[in-house]
Every structure is written in C-alpha cells, then in structure tokens.
PDB file of C-alpha atoms in Angstrom:
ATOM      1  CA  MET A  21     -59.940  23.691 345.896  1.00  0.00           C
ATOM      2  CA  TYR A  22     -61.454  23.834 342.608  1.00  0.00           C
ATOM      3  CA  VAL A  23     -59.723  26.423 340.243  1.00  0.00           C
ATOM      4  CA  VAL A  24     -61.581  28.147 337.773  1.00  0.00           C
ATOM      5  CA  VAL A  25     -60.359  29.126 334.276  1.00  0.00           C
ATOM      6  CA  ILE A  26     -62.315  31.355 332.160  1.00  0.00           C
ATOM      7  CA  CYS A  27     -61.795  29.965 328.396  1.00  0.00           C
ATOM      8  CA  ILE A  28     -62.782  32.989 326.861  1.00  0.00           C
ATOM      9  CA  LYS A  29     -63.642  33.273 323.173  1.00  0.00           C
ATOM     10  CA  LEU A  30     -61.934  36.055 322.909  1.00  0.00           C
ATOM     11  CA  LEU A  31     -62.400  38.944 319.956  1.00  0.00           C
ATOM     12  CA  LEU A  32     -58.910  37.469 318.684  1.00  0.00           C
ATOM     13  CA  GLN A  33     -61.371  35.024 316.968  1.00  0.00           C
ATOM     14  CA  ALA A  34     -63.854  37.366 316.048  1.00  0.00           C
ATOM     15  CA  CYS A  35     -61.463  40.085 314.746  1.00  0.00           C
ATOM     16  CA  ILE A  36     -58.352  38.022 313.928  1.00  0.00           C
ATOM     17  CA  ASP A  37     -57.963  39.850 310.650  1.00  0.00           C
ATOM     18  CA  ARG A  38     -57.309  42.856 312.412  1.00  0.00           C
ATOM     19  CA  ALA A  39     -53.649  42.806 313.638  1.00  0.00           C
ATOM     20  CA  SER A  40     -53.433  45.847 315.596  1.00  0.00           C
ATOM     21  CA  GLU A  41     -56.746  45.311 317.745  1.00  0.00           C
ATOM     22  CA  ILE A  42     -55.738  41.674 318.386  1.00  0.00           C
ATOM     23  CA  SER A  43     -52.692  42.966 320.567  1.00  0.00           C
ATOM     24  CA  ARG A  44     -54.695  45.738 322.214  1.00  0.00           C
ATOM     25  CA  TRP A  45     -57.648  42.864 323.089  1.00  0.00           C
ATOM     26  CA  LEU A  46     -54.932  40.612 324.433  1.00  0.00           C
ATOM     27  CA  MET A  47     -53.523  43.058 327.122  1.00  0.00           C
ATOM     28  CA  ARG A  48     -56.796  44.419 327.957  1.00  0.00           C
ATOM     29  CA  LEU A  49     -58.023  40.904 328.672  1.00  0.00           C
ATOM     30  CA  VAL A  50     -55.011  39.796 330.469  1.00  0.00           C
ATOM     31  CA  ALA A  51     -55.849  43.128 332.526  1.00  0.00           C
ATOM     32  CA  LEU A  52     -59.375  42.013 333.087  1.00  0.00           C
ATOM     33  CA  SER A  53     -58.577  38.098 333.943  1.00  0.00           C
ATOM     34  CA  LYS A  54     -56.644  39.786 337.140  1.00  0.00           C
ATOM     35  CA  SER A  55     -60.032  40.762 338.893  1.00  0.00           C
ATOM     36  CA  GLY A  56     -59.937  36.910 339.394  1.00  0.00           C
ATOM     37  CA  LEU A  57     -62.242  33.850 339.377  1.00  0.00           C
ATOM     38  CA  ILE A  58     -64.183  31.894 342.203  1.00  0.00           C
ATOM     39  CA  GLU A  59     -63.786  28.491 344.038  1.00  0.00           C
ATOM     40  CA  TRP A  60     -66.557  26.471 343.558  1.00  0.00           C
ATOM     41  CA  ARG A  61     -68.539  24.274 346.184  1.00  0.00           C
ATOM     42  CA  ARG A  62     -69.899  20.785 345.507  1.00  0.00           C
ATOM     43  CA  GLU A  63     -73.774  20.808 345.287  1.00  0.00           C
ATOM     44  CA  ARG A  64     -75.334  17.279 344.855  1.00  0.00           C
ATOM     45  CA  VAL A  65     -78.187  16.807 342.034  1.00  0.00           C
ATOM     46  CA  THR A  66     -81.463  16.658 343.995  1.00  0.00           C
ATOM     47  CA  SER A  67     -83.915  16.075 340.947  1.00  0.00           C
ATOM     48  CA  SER A  68     -83.504  15.653 337.159  1.00  0.00           C
ATOM     49  CA  ASP A  69     -85.864  18.793 336.860  1.00  0.00           C
ATOM     50  CA  ARG A  70     -84.029  21.819 335.617  1.00  0.00           C
ATOM     51  CA  THR A  71     -85.254  24.041 338.295  1.00  0.00           C
ATOM     52  CA  GLN A  72     -83.739  21.931 341.037  1.00  0.00           C
ATOM     53  CA  GLU A  73     -80.263  22.298 341.985  1.00  0.00           C
ATOM     54  CA  ARG A  74     -77.392  20.442 339.880  1.00  0.00           C
ATOM     55  CA  SER A  75     -74.153  19.190 340.693  1.00  0.00           C
ATOM     56  CA  ALA A  76     -71.827  22.202 340.327  1.00  0.00           C
ATOM     57  CA  VAL A  77     -68.286  21.661 340.820  1.00  0.00           C
ATOM     58  CA  PRO A  78     -67.132  23.419 337.437  1.00  0.00           C
ATOM     59  CA  THR A  79     -63.188  23.945 337.011  1.00  0.00           C
ATOM     60  CA  SER A  80     -63.969  26.199 333.523  1.00  0.00           C
ATOM     61  CA  VAL A  81     -66.211  28.550 332.506  1.00  0.00           C
ATOM     62  CA  ASN A  82     -66.442  29.718 328.854  1.00  0.00           C
ATOM     63  CA  TYR A  83     -67.509  33.294 328.904  1.00  0.00           C
ATOM     64  CA  HIS A  84     -68.774  34.184 325.615  1.00  0.00           C
ATOM     65  CA  PHE A  85     -68.677  38.080 325.940  1.00  0.00           C
ATOM     66  CA  THR A  86     -69.949  39.235 322.499  1.00  0.00           C
ATOM     67  CA  ARG A  87     -72.066  37.598 319.659  1.00  0.00           C
ATOM     68  CA  GLN A  88     -70.652  39.880 317.163  1.00  0.00           C
ATOM     69  CA  CYS A  89     -68.078  38.516 314.831  1.00  0.00           C
ATOM     70  CA  ASN A  90     -66.750  39.462 311.290  1.00  0.00           C
ATOM     71  CA  TYR A  91     -66.780  35.808 310.006  1.00  0.00           C
ATOM     72  CA  LYS A  92     -70.038  34.163 308.641  1.00  0.00           C
ATOM     73  CA  CYS A  93     -69.150  30.237 309.652  1.00  0.00           C
ATOM     74  CA  GLY A  94     -71.874  27.937 308.448  1.00  0.00           C
ATOM     75  CA  PHE A  95     -72.073  25.814 311.443  1.00  0.00           C
ATOM     76  CA  CYS A  96     -71.804  28.778 314.132  1.00  0.00           C
ATOM     77  CA  PHE A  97     -73.637  27.676 317.253  1.00  0.00           C
ATOM     78  CA  HIS A  98     -72.976  31.184 319.188  1.00  0.00           C
ATOM     79  CA  THR A  99     -74.549  33.765 316.444  1.00  0.00           C
ATOM     80  CA  ALA A 100     -75.015  37.194 316.372  1.00  0.00           C
ATOM     81  CA  LYS A 101     -78.505  37.391 317.561  1.00  0.00           C
ATOM     82  CA  THR A 102     -77.548  40.630 319.574  1.00  0.00           C
ATOM     83  CA  SER A 103     -74.997  43.111 319.544  1.00  0.00           C
ATOM     84  CA  PHE A 104     -74.890  43.649 323.143  1.00  0.00           C
ATOM     85  CA  VAL A 105     -71.498  43.744 325.311  1.00  0.00           C
ATOM     86  CA  LEU A 106     -71.640  44.495 328.921  1.00  0.00           C
ATOM     87  CA  PRO A 107     -69.561  47.568 329.965  1.00  0.00           C
ATOM     88  CA  LEU A 108     -66.118  46.748 331.172  1.00  0.00           C
ATOM     89  CA  GLU A 109     -66.804  47.534 334.854  1.00  0.00           C
ATOM     90  CA  GLU A 110     -69.729  45.232 334.962  1.00  0.00           C
ATOM     91  CA  ALA A 111     -67.731  42.427 333.262  1.00  0.00           C
ATOM     92  CA  LYS A 112     -65.079  42.815 335.846  1.00  0.00           C
ATOM     93  CA  THR A 113     -67.913  42.529 338.626  1.00  0.00           C
ATOM     94  CA  GLY A 114     -68.976  39.523 336.933  1.00  0.00           C
ATOM     95  CA  LEU A 115     -65.652  38.013 337.281  1.00  0.00           C
ATOM     96  CA  LYS A 116     -64.990  38.625 340.909  1.00  0.00           C
ATOM     97  CA  LEU A 117     -68.324  36.840 341.302  1.00  0.00           C
ATOM     98  CA  LEU A 118     -66.629  33.970 339.236  1.00  0.00           C
ATOM     99  CA  LYS A 119     -64.091  34.573 342.340  1.00  0.00           C
ATOM    100  CA  ALA A 120     -60.147  34.790 342.666  1.00  0.00           C
ATOM    101  CA  ALA A 121     -58.498  31.466 342.319  1.00  0.00           C
ATOM    102  CA  GLY A 122     -56.131  32.224 339.350  1.00  0.00           C
ATOM    103  CA  LYS A 123     -54.919  35.921 338.601  1.00  0.00           C
ATOM    104  CA  ASP A 124     -53.579  35.311 335.165  1.00  0.00           C
ATOM    105  CA  LEU A 125     -54.841  34.809 331.511  1.00  0.00           C
ATOM    106  CA  ASP A 126     -53.075  31.273 331.198  1.00  0.00           C
ATOM    107  CA  ILE A 127     -54.830  29.782 327.875  1.00  0.00           C
ATOM    108  CA  LEU A 128     -55.947  31.513 324.691  1.00  0.00           C
ATOM    109  CA  ALA A 129     -57.853  29.249 322.258  1.00  0.00           C
ATOM    110  CA  ILE A 130     -58.212  30.339 318.611  1.00  0.00           C
ATOM    111  CA  SER A 131     -60.371  28.518 316.177  1.00  0.00           C
ATOM    112  CA  CYS A 132     -58.642  27.144 312.676  1.00  0.00           C
ATOM    113  CA  ASP A 133     -61.160  24.889 311.017  1.00  0.00           C
ATOM    114  CA  SER A 134     -58.492  24.144 308.002  1.00  0.00           C
ATOM    115  CA  PHE A 135     -55.480  25.235 306.920  1.00  0.00           C
ATOM    116  CA  GLU A 136     -56.215  25.506 303.195  1.00  0.00           C
ATOM    117  CA  GLU A 137     -57.736  29.214 302.362  1.00  0.00           C
ATOM    118  CA  ASP A 138     -59.970  27.563 299.970  1.00  0.00           C
ATOM    119  CA  THR A 139     -61.828  25.488 302.491  1.00  0.00           C
ATOM    120  CA  ASN A 140     -61.834  28.288 305.060  1.00  0.00           C
ATOM    121  CA  ARG A 141     -64.228  30.738 302.681  1.00  0.00           C
ATOM    122  CA  LEU A 142     -66.239  27.609 301.818  1.00  0.00           C
ATOM    123  CA  ILE A 143     -66.872  27.247 305.820  1.00  0.00           C
ATOM    124  CA  GLY A 144     -66.927  31.335 305.958  1.00  0.00           C
ATOM    125  CA  ARG A 145     -63.882  32.353 307.243  1.00  0.00           C
ATOM    126  CA  GLY A 146     -62.951  34.091 304.275  1.00  0.00           C
ATOM    127  CA  GLN A 147     -62.590  37.632 304.455  1.00  0.00           C
ATOM    128  CA  GLY A 148     -61.393  38.831 300.676  1.00  0.00           C
ATOM    129  CA  ASN A 149     -57.485  38.450 300.374  1.00  0.00           C
ATOM    130  CA  LYS A 150     -56.928  38.493 304.340  1.00  0.00           C
ATOM    131  CA  ASN A 151     -55.473  34.860 305.276  1.00  0.00           C
ATOM    132  CA  HIS A 152     -56.993  33.387 308.067  1.00  0.00           C
ATOM    133  CA  VAL A 153     -53.774  30.903 308.759  1.00  0.00           C
ATOM    134  CA  GLU A 154     -51.210  33.614 308.698  1.00  0.00           C
ATOM    135  CA  ASN A 155     -52.882  35.726 311.256  1.00  0.00           C
ATOM    136  CA  LEU A 156     -53.498  32.601 313.086  1.00  0.00           C
ATOM    137  CA  LEU A 157     -49.356  32.163 313.210  1.00  0.00           C
ATOM    138  CA  LYS A 158     -49.143  35.768 314.198  1.00  0.00           C
ATOM    139  CA  VAL A 159     -51.472  35.474 317.208  1.00  0.00           C
ATOM    140  CA  ARG A 160     -49.171  32.048 318.051  1.00  0.00           C
ATOM    141  CA  ASN A 161     -46.528  34.234 317.989  1.00  0.00           C
ATOM    142  CA  TRP A 162     -47.846  36.482 320.406  1.00  0.00           C
ATOM    143  CA  CYS A 163     -48.888  34.517 322.651  1.00  0.00           C
ATOM    144  CA  LYS A 164     -44.764  33.300 323.111  1.00  0.00           C
ATOM    145  CA  ASP A 165     -44.143  37.331 323.517  1.00  0.00           C
ATOM    146  CA  TYR A 166     -47.036  37.531 326.277  1.00  0.00           C
ATOM    147  CA  GLN A 167     -46.297  34.028 327.631  1.00  0.00           C
ATOM    148  CA  VAL A 168     -49.694  32.763 327.018  1.00  0.00           C
ATOM    149  CA  ALA A 169     -50.543  29.166 326.446  1.00  0.00           C
ATOM    150  CA  PHE A 170     -51.898  28.621 322.948  1.00  0.00           C
ATOM    151  CA  LYS A 171     -54.948  26.552 322.147  1.00  0.00           C
ATOM    152  CA  ILE A 172     -56.380  25.502 318.675  1.00  0.00           C
ATOM    153  CA  ASN A 173     -59.992  24.541 318.248  1.00  0.00           C
ATOM    154  CA  SER A 174     -61.342  23.135 315.014  1.00  0.00           C
ATOM    155  CA  VAL A 175     -64.930  22.366 314.019  1.00  0.00           C
ATOM    156  CA  ILE A 176     -64.599  19.278 311.846  1.00  0.00           C
ATOM    157  CA  ASN A 177     -67.548  19.525 308.983  1.00  0.00           C
ATOM    158  CA  ARG A 178     -68.396  18.010 305.561  1.00  0.00           C
ATOM    159  CA  PHE A 179     -65.645  20.716 303.958  1.00  0.00           C
ATOM    160  CA  ASN A 180     -62.722  19.873 306.151  1.00  0.00           C
ATOM    161  CA  VAL A 181     -63.339  16.030 307.241  1.00  0.00           C
ATOM    162  CA  ASP A 182     -61.074  14.711 304.579  1.00  0.00           C
ATOM    163  CA  GLU A 183     -58.139  17.353 305.336  1.00  0.00           C
ATOM    164  CA  ASP A 184     -54.764  15.845 306.715  1.00  0.00           C
ATOM    165  CA  MET A 185     -53.578  18.522 309.241  1.00  0.00           C
ATOM    166  CA  ASN A 186     -50.804  16.527 311.164  1.00  0.00           C
ATOM    167  CA  GLU A 187     -47.857  18.694 309.505  1.00  0.00           C
ATOM    168  CA  GLN A 188     -49.061  21.981 310.337  1.00  0.00           C
ATOM    169  CA  ILE A 189     -50.551  21.181 314.051  1.00  0.00           C
ATOM    170  CA  ARG A 190     -47.123  19.553 314.860  1.00  0.00           C
ATOM    171  CA  LEU A 191     -45.463  22.860 313.636  1.00  0.00           C
ATOM    172  CA  ILE A 192     -47.815  25.159 315.345  1.00  0.00           C
ATOM    173  CA  ASN A 193     -47.335  22.667 318.410  1.00  0.00           C
ATOM    174  CA  PRO A 194     -50.753  24.134 320.524  1.00  0.00           C
ATOM    175  CA  ILE A 195     -50.641  22.912 324.259  1.00  0.00           C
ATOM    176  CA  ARG A 196     -54.097  21.306 323.326  1.00  0.00           C
ATOM    177  CA  TRP A 197     -56.070  20.748 319.889  1.00  0.00           C
ATOM    178  CA  LYS A 198     -59.813  20.405 320.611  1.00  0.00           C
ATOM    179  CA  VAL A 199     -61.418  18.741 317.493  1.00  0.00           C
ATOM    180  CA  PHE A 200     -65.122  19.183 317.861  1.00  0.00           C
ATOM    181  CA  GLN A 201     -68.056  17.229 315.365  1.00  0.00           C
ATOM    182  CA  CYS A 202     -70.181  19.912 314.094  1.00  0.00           C
ATOM    183  CA  LEU A 203     -73.076  20.344 316.308  1.00  0.00           C
ATOM    184  CA  LEU A 204     -76.768  21.520 315.772  1.00  0.00           C
ATOM    185  CA  ILE A 205     -78.119  24.148 318.353  1.00  0.00           C
ATOM    186  CA  ASP A 206     -81.985  24.748 317.411  1.00  0.00           C
ATOM    187  CA  GLY A 207     -82.434  28.370 317.283  1.00  0.00           C
ATOM    188  CA  GLU A 208     -78.751  28.889 316.627  1.00  0.00           C
ATOM    189  CA  ASN A 209     -77.834  27.039 313.467  1.00  0.00           C
ATOM    190  CA  ALA A 210     -80.992  24.882 313.195  1.00  0.00           C
ATOM    191  CA  GLY A 211     -84.392  25.727 312.653  1.00  0.00           C
ATOM    192  CA  GLU A 212     -86.810  28.406 311.668  1.00  0.00           C
ATOM    193  CA  GLU A 213     -85.373  31.194 314.345  1.00  0.00           C
ATOM    194  CA  ALA A 214     -81.589  30.165 313.333  1.00  0.00           C
ATOM    195  CA  LEU A 215     -79.226  32.860 311.889  1.00  0.00           C
ATOM    196  CA  ARG A 216     -77.253  29.740 310.482  1.00  0.00           C
ATOM    197  CA  HIS A 217     -78.255  26.437 309.146  1.00  0.00           C
ATOM    198  CA  ALA A 218     -75.562  24.041 309.416  1.00  0.00           C
ATOM    199  CA  GLU A 219     -77.578  21.033 308.661  1.00  0.00           C
ATOM    200  CA  THR A 220     -75.611  20.705 305.335  1.00  0.00           C
ATOM    201  CA  PHE A 221     -72.373  20.710 307.518  1.00  0.00           C
ATOM    202  CA  THR A 222     -72.775  17.948 309.767  1.00  0.00           C
ATOM    203  CA  ILE A 223     -70.833  14.558 309.286  1.00  0.00           C
ATOM    204  CA  SER A 224     -71.736  11.185 310.686  1.00  0.00           C
ATOM    205  CA  SER A 225     -70.119   9.649 313.777  1.00  0.00           C
ATOM    206  CA  LYS A 226     -68.224   7.410 311.461  1.00  0.00           C
ATOM    207  CA  ASP A 227     -66.663  10.372 309.468  1.00  0.00           C
ATOM    208  CA  PHE A 228     -65.776  12.022 312.335  1.00  0.00           C
ATOM    209  CA  GLN A 229     -64.102   8.956 313.790  1.00  0.00           C
ATOM    210  CA  LYS A 230     -62.114   8.460 310.488  1.00  0.00           C
ATOM    211  CA  PHE A 231     -60.779  12.022 311.101  1.00  0.00           C
ATOM    212  CA  LEU A 232     -59.865  11.315 314.548  1.00  0.00           C
ATOM    213  CA  ASP A 233     -57.858   8.014 313.284  1.00  0.00           C
ATOM    214  CA  ARG A 234     -56.109  10.034 310.705  1.00  0.00           C
ATOM    215  CA  HIS A 235     -54.764  12.184 313.408  1.00  0.00           C
ATOM    216  CA  LYS A 236     -54.427   9.671 316.057  1.00  0.00           C
ATOM    217  CA  GLN A 237     -50.670  10.511 316.646  1.00  0.00           C
ATOM    218  CA  ILE A 238     -51.088  14.043 317.716  1.00  0.00           C
ATOM    219  CA  LYS A 239     -50.537  13.886 321.363  1.00  0.00           C
ATOM    220  CA  CYS A 240     -52.405  17.232 322.236  1.00  0.00           C
ATOM    221  CA  LEU A 241     -55.709  16.094 320.151  1.00  0.00           C
ATOM    222  CA  VAL A 242     -58.694  15.851 322.454  1.00  0.00           C
ATOM    223  CA  PRO A 243     -62.096  14.784 320.446  1.00  0.00           C
ATOM    224  CA  GLU A 244     -65.609  15.972 321.490  1.00  0.00           C
ATOM    225  CA  SER A 245     -68.347  14.303 319.666  1.00  0.00           C
ATOM    226  CA  ASN A 246     -71.895  15.554 319.733  1.00  0.00           C
ATOM    227  CA  GLU A 247     -72.511  13.510 322.993  1.00  0.00           C
ATOM    228  CA  LYS A 248     -69.779  14.838 324.760  1.00  0.00           C
ATOM    229  CA  MET A 249     -70.040  18.691 324.009  1.00  0.00           C
ATOM    230  CA  ARG A 250     -73.926  19.079 324.394  1.00  0.00           C
ATOM    231  CA  ASP A 251     -73.847  19.574 328.212  1.00  0.00           C
ATOM    232  CA  SER A 252     -70.580  19.542 329.436  1.00  0.00           C
ATOM    233  CA  TYR A 253     -69.741  23.057 329.115  1.00  0.00           C
ATOM    234  CA  LEU A 254     -70.719  25.888 331.387  1.00  0.00           C
ATOM    235  CA  ILE A 255     -71.404  28.439 328.997  1.00  0.00           C
ATOM    236  CA  LEU A 256     -71.793  32.349 329.969  1.00  0.00           C
ATOM    237  CA  ASP A 257     -73.068  34.443 327.512  1.00  0.00           C
ATOM    238  CA  GLU A 258     -73.115  38.380 326.793  1.00  0.00           C
ATOM    239  CA  TYR A 259     -75.298  39.116 329.776  1.00  0.00           C
ATOM    240  CA  MET A 260     -73.478  36.793 332.193  1.00  0.00           C
ATOM    241  CA  ARG A 261     -76.177  34.176 332.291  1.00  0.00           C
ATOM    242  CA  PHE A 262     -75.477  30.440 332.189  1.00  0.00           C
ATOM    243  CA  LEU A 263     -76.999  28.659 329.111  1.00  0.00           C
ATOM    244  CA  ASP A 264     -78.708  25.235 329.284  1.00  0.00           C
ATOM    245  CA  CYS A 265     -78.341  23.119 326.283  1.00  0.00           C
ATOM    246  CA  THR A 266     -80.128  20.321 327.604  1.00  0.00           C
ATOM    247  CA  GLN A 267     -83.151  20.401 325.520  1.00  0.00           C
ATOM    248  CA  GLY A 268     -81.135  20.819 322.187  1.00  0.00           C
ATOM    249  CA  ARG A 269     -81.266  24.608 322.165  1.00  0.00           C
ATOM    250  CA  LYS A 270     -79.911  27.595 324.897  1.00  0.00           C
ATOM    251  CA  ASP A 271     -82.094  28.365 327.510  1.00  0.00           C
ATOM    252  CA  PRO A 272     -80.723  31.231 329.642  1.00  0.00           C
ATOM    253  CA  SER A 273     -80.703  31.784 333.366  1.00  0.00           C
ATOM    254  CA  LYS A 274     -80.711  34.726 335.269  1.00  0.00           C
ATOM    255  CA  SER A 275     -77.568  36.704 334.831  1.00  0.00           C
ATOM    256  CA  ILE A 276     -75.101  36.323 337.792  1.00  0.00           C
ATOM    257  CA  LEU A 277     -74.953  39.833 338.502  1.00  0.00           C
ATOM    258  CA  ASP A 278     -78.625  39.689 339.324  1.00  0.00           C
ATOM    259  CA  VAL A 279     -78.910  36.626 341.546  1.00  0.00           C
ATOM    260  CA  GLY A 280     -75.524  35.220 342.103  1.00  0.00           C
ATOM    261  CA  VAL A 281     -73.454  32.269 340.675  1.00  0.00           C
ATOM    262  CA  GLU A 282     -74.844  29.798 343.157  1.00  0.00           C
ATOM    263  CA  ASN A 283     -78.641  30.505 341.823  1.00  0.00           C
ATOM    264  CA  ALA A 284     -78.036  30.763 338.519  1.00  0.00           C
ATOM    265  CA  ILE A 285     -75.859  27.949 338.000  1.00  0.00           C
ATOM    266  CA  LYS A 286     -78.927  25.872 338.822  1.00  0.00           C
ATOM    267  CA  PHE A 287     -80.256  26.298 335.534  1.00  0.00           C
ATOM    268  CA  SER A 288     -77.117  25.816 333.761  1.00  0.00           C
ATOM    269  CA  GLY A 289     -77.687  22.098 332.533  1.00  0.00           C
ATOM    270  CA  PHE A 290     -74.219  21.093 333.502  1.00  0.00           C
ATOM    271  CA  ASP A 291     -72.894  17.600 333.241  1.00  0.00           C
ATOM    272  CA  GLU A 292     -70.102  17.293 335.704  1.00  0.00           C
ATOM    273  CA  LYS A 293     -69.765  13.476 334.959  1.00  0.00           C
ATOM    274  CA  MET A 294     -69.231  14.315 330.805  1.00  0.00           C
ATOM    275  CA  PHE A 295     -67.353  17.099 331.805  1.00  0.00           C
ATOM    276  CA  PHE A 296     -64.768  14.834 333.329  1.00  0.00           C
ATOM    277  CA  LYS A 297     -65.281  12.040 330.917  1.00  0.00           C
ATOM    278  CA  ARG A 298     -64.224  14.337 328.069  1.00  0.00           C
ATOM    279  CA  GLY A 299     -61.141  15.503 329.817  1.00  0.00           C
ATOM    280  CA  GLY A 300     -62.102  18.865 330.663  1.00  0.00           C
ATOM    281  CA  LYS A 301     -60.238  18.766 333.749  1.00  0.00           C
ATOM    282  CA  TYR A 302     -56.576  19.074 332.792  1.00  0.00           C
ATOM    283  CA  THR A 303     -53.394  21.190 333.715  1.00  0.00           C
ATOM    284  CA  TRP A 304     -54.054  25.067 332.903  1.00  0.00           C
ATOM    285  CA  SER A 305     -51.693  26.613 335.010  1.00  0.00           C
ATOM    286  CA  LYS A 306     -48.434  28.081 332.918  1.00  0.00           C
ATOM    287  CA  ALA A 307     -46.083  27.294 335.754  1.00  0.00           C
ATOM    288  CA  ASP A 308     -47.103  23.333 335.703  1.00  0.00           C
ATOM    289  CA  MET A 309     -47.230  23.214 332.066  1.00  0.00           C
ATOM    290  CA  ARG A 310     -43.361  23.882 331.942  1.00  0.00           C
ATOM    291  CA  LEU A 311     -43.611  25.587 328.651  1.00  0.00           C
ATOM    292  CA  GLU A 312     -40.598  26.771 326.871  1.00  0.00           C
ATOM    293  CA  TRP A 313     -41.025  30.409 325.912  1.00  0.00           C
TER     294      TRP A 313
END
C-alpha cells in the first residue's frame, strides 16, 4: 500500500503575516484533510509520448489550492495567473478521489528563503514593517500546539546563496529542510507571458553546491537541483488538474473532478524514478516520527 500525503502549499505561506487567519486556516485544513486521500496502483510506462500511460505510484501530491499570494517573490514559479479557488465541498470531493489512506494533516511546509529581513525584501517577501521570520516562528509554535510536523522550504538564489543559515535552522529544528535551486518555468517566471522574470535570480549548479557544502552538517537538509525538481513532483493546481512540466512549462491535464485520477495522471509527466532519487519517499506519519511536542 502506498500512502498518499498532500503536501499542501497553504495559505499560511501566502498569508503568513496575518496571524489570526493562520490559526483559522490551519484548523480548517486539518478538518479538510480528514476527508482522506487515495491508495495508488502501479501503471507501467508503455510509451514516452505524453498521451500514453505513465508510471503512477505517487506517495505524495502537492495541492496548490490557490495562486493568490500577498508576497511578490521574484522567482515564483506558480504565479497569480488566476484568482480561482474551488468551493470547499468540491475540494473535499477531490480529496476523496485521492482516497483515504491517511486521515490527518501530518506535515506543514512554510517557505523561508532568508533569515535576514533585508534579503527577504529583495526577494519579494517584504511587507512594510511586518517581519517574515518572526511570523515563521509563530507558525512553528502553532504546529507544536496542534501537533503538526513542521517543514521549511528554501529557494536558493542570487540574493541568499552566500547566507549561512546553520544557526537558525538548528534553532527551529524542522523535521525536513527542503533546499531548492531557483528554477525557471516558461509562462510562470520566464518568457513573454510570465508574471515574474526570475532570470536575474538564478544561480549556477556550482554556487548551489557551495551553499549545500556550507550546510552539510544539517541532518534534515534535503537538496533539490533543477534536474531533480522539474518532473519529480505531482502538482495539482487550483482546478485539481495535474501539471506536466516536462517541456519546461506547465501543461495541465483535465481535472480529476471531471475524468478521475487515473485518467488525469496519465498527463502529469511524473518521473517516479527521480521522485525516489531525490528522497521524495520518507516518513510522514507523526507516530513514526516519534516527535516530542
């Protein structure tokens, strides 16, 4: 049995500065997740063509239920091209289609690209006098209160590539620290139709490796280069469509609400081998993590 965990890109990330809303959204999403997710079957690749069935043994689906965000990160690769948000009942239906194997929200991922506010403002995470890092710590404490495992995502780019984050990461002690190399996606943060232009944010593989070497003593660090990232995620957008990134852009499938999961996933471009290579399969259950709250 493969347990599917939705690593939801929460409105906590989009609205991290709004303290009262964060608590309400956390509890709402915990309740939403109780509608459950699916047990997947193996399907073998019969052709490299995008229209053919692909290997579909995902243990993780990233559900981006909104594109709206109060930040303006220059490298964002999932930009506010629509304001659409599924009605809650339809979202529940979609989660039921992803079927009940796990019934709790186990892990919450929050983005933090720098522990220096000047750098956050350069990146696009600044909002007047509001402090991104202080609010990150508040969410960290709420996760302890609600017994939700806490994960940090960091995008390494030209503005933070020389930063030393060892002390702060050890202090916060996330169960997982995902470190991404800044990635270009046509139509999102690169190209004529893009809302962001991240070409000035990108770094070389050599500079990315230097950042990793500086933080090699952090046991929870999980690095992801452009090569590892591009096709190894199952991304579900605000319409519950899988997004195929194999051509360097996001090509949507039909919605799982219209054609079901098995039909929609054939057009996801999911690279199962790279998923496992990048360490995508790991312990998600809070019970198995043996965390001290």
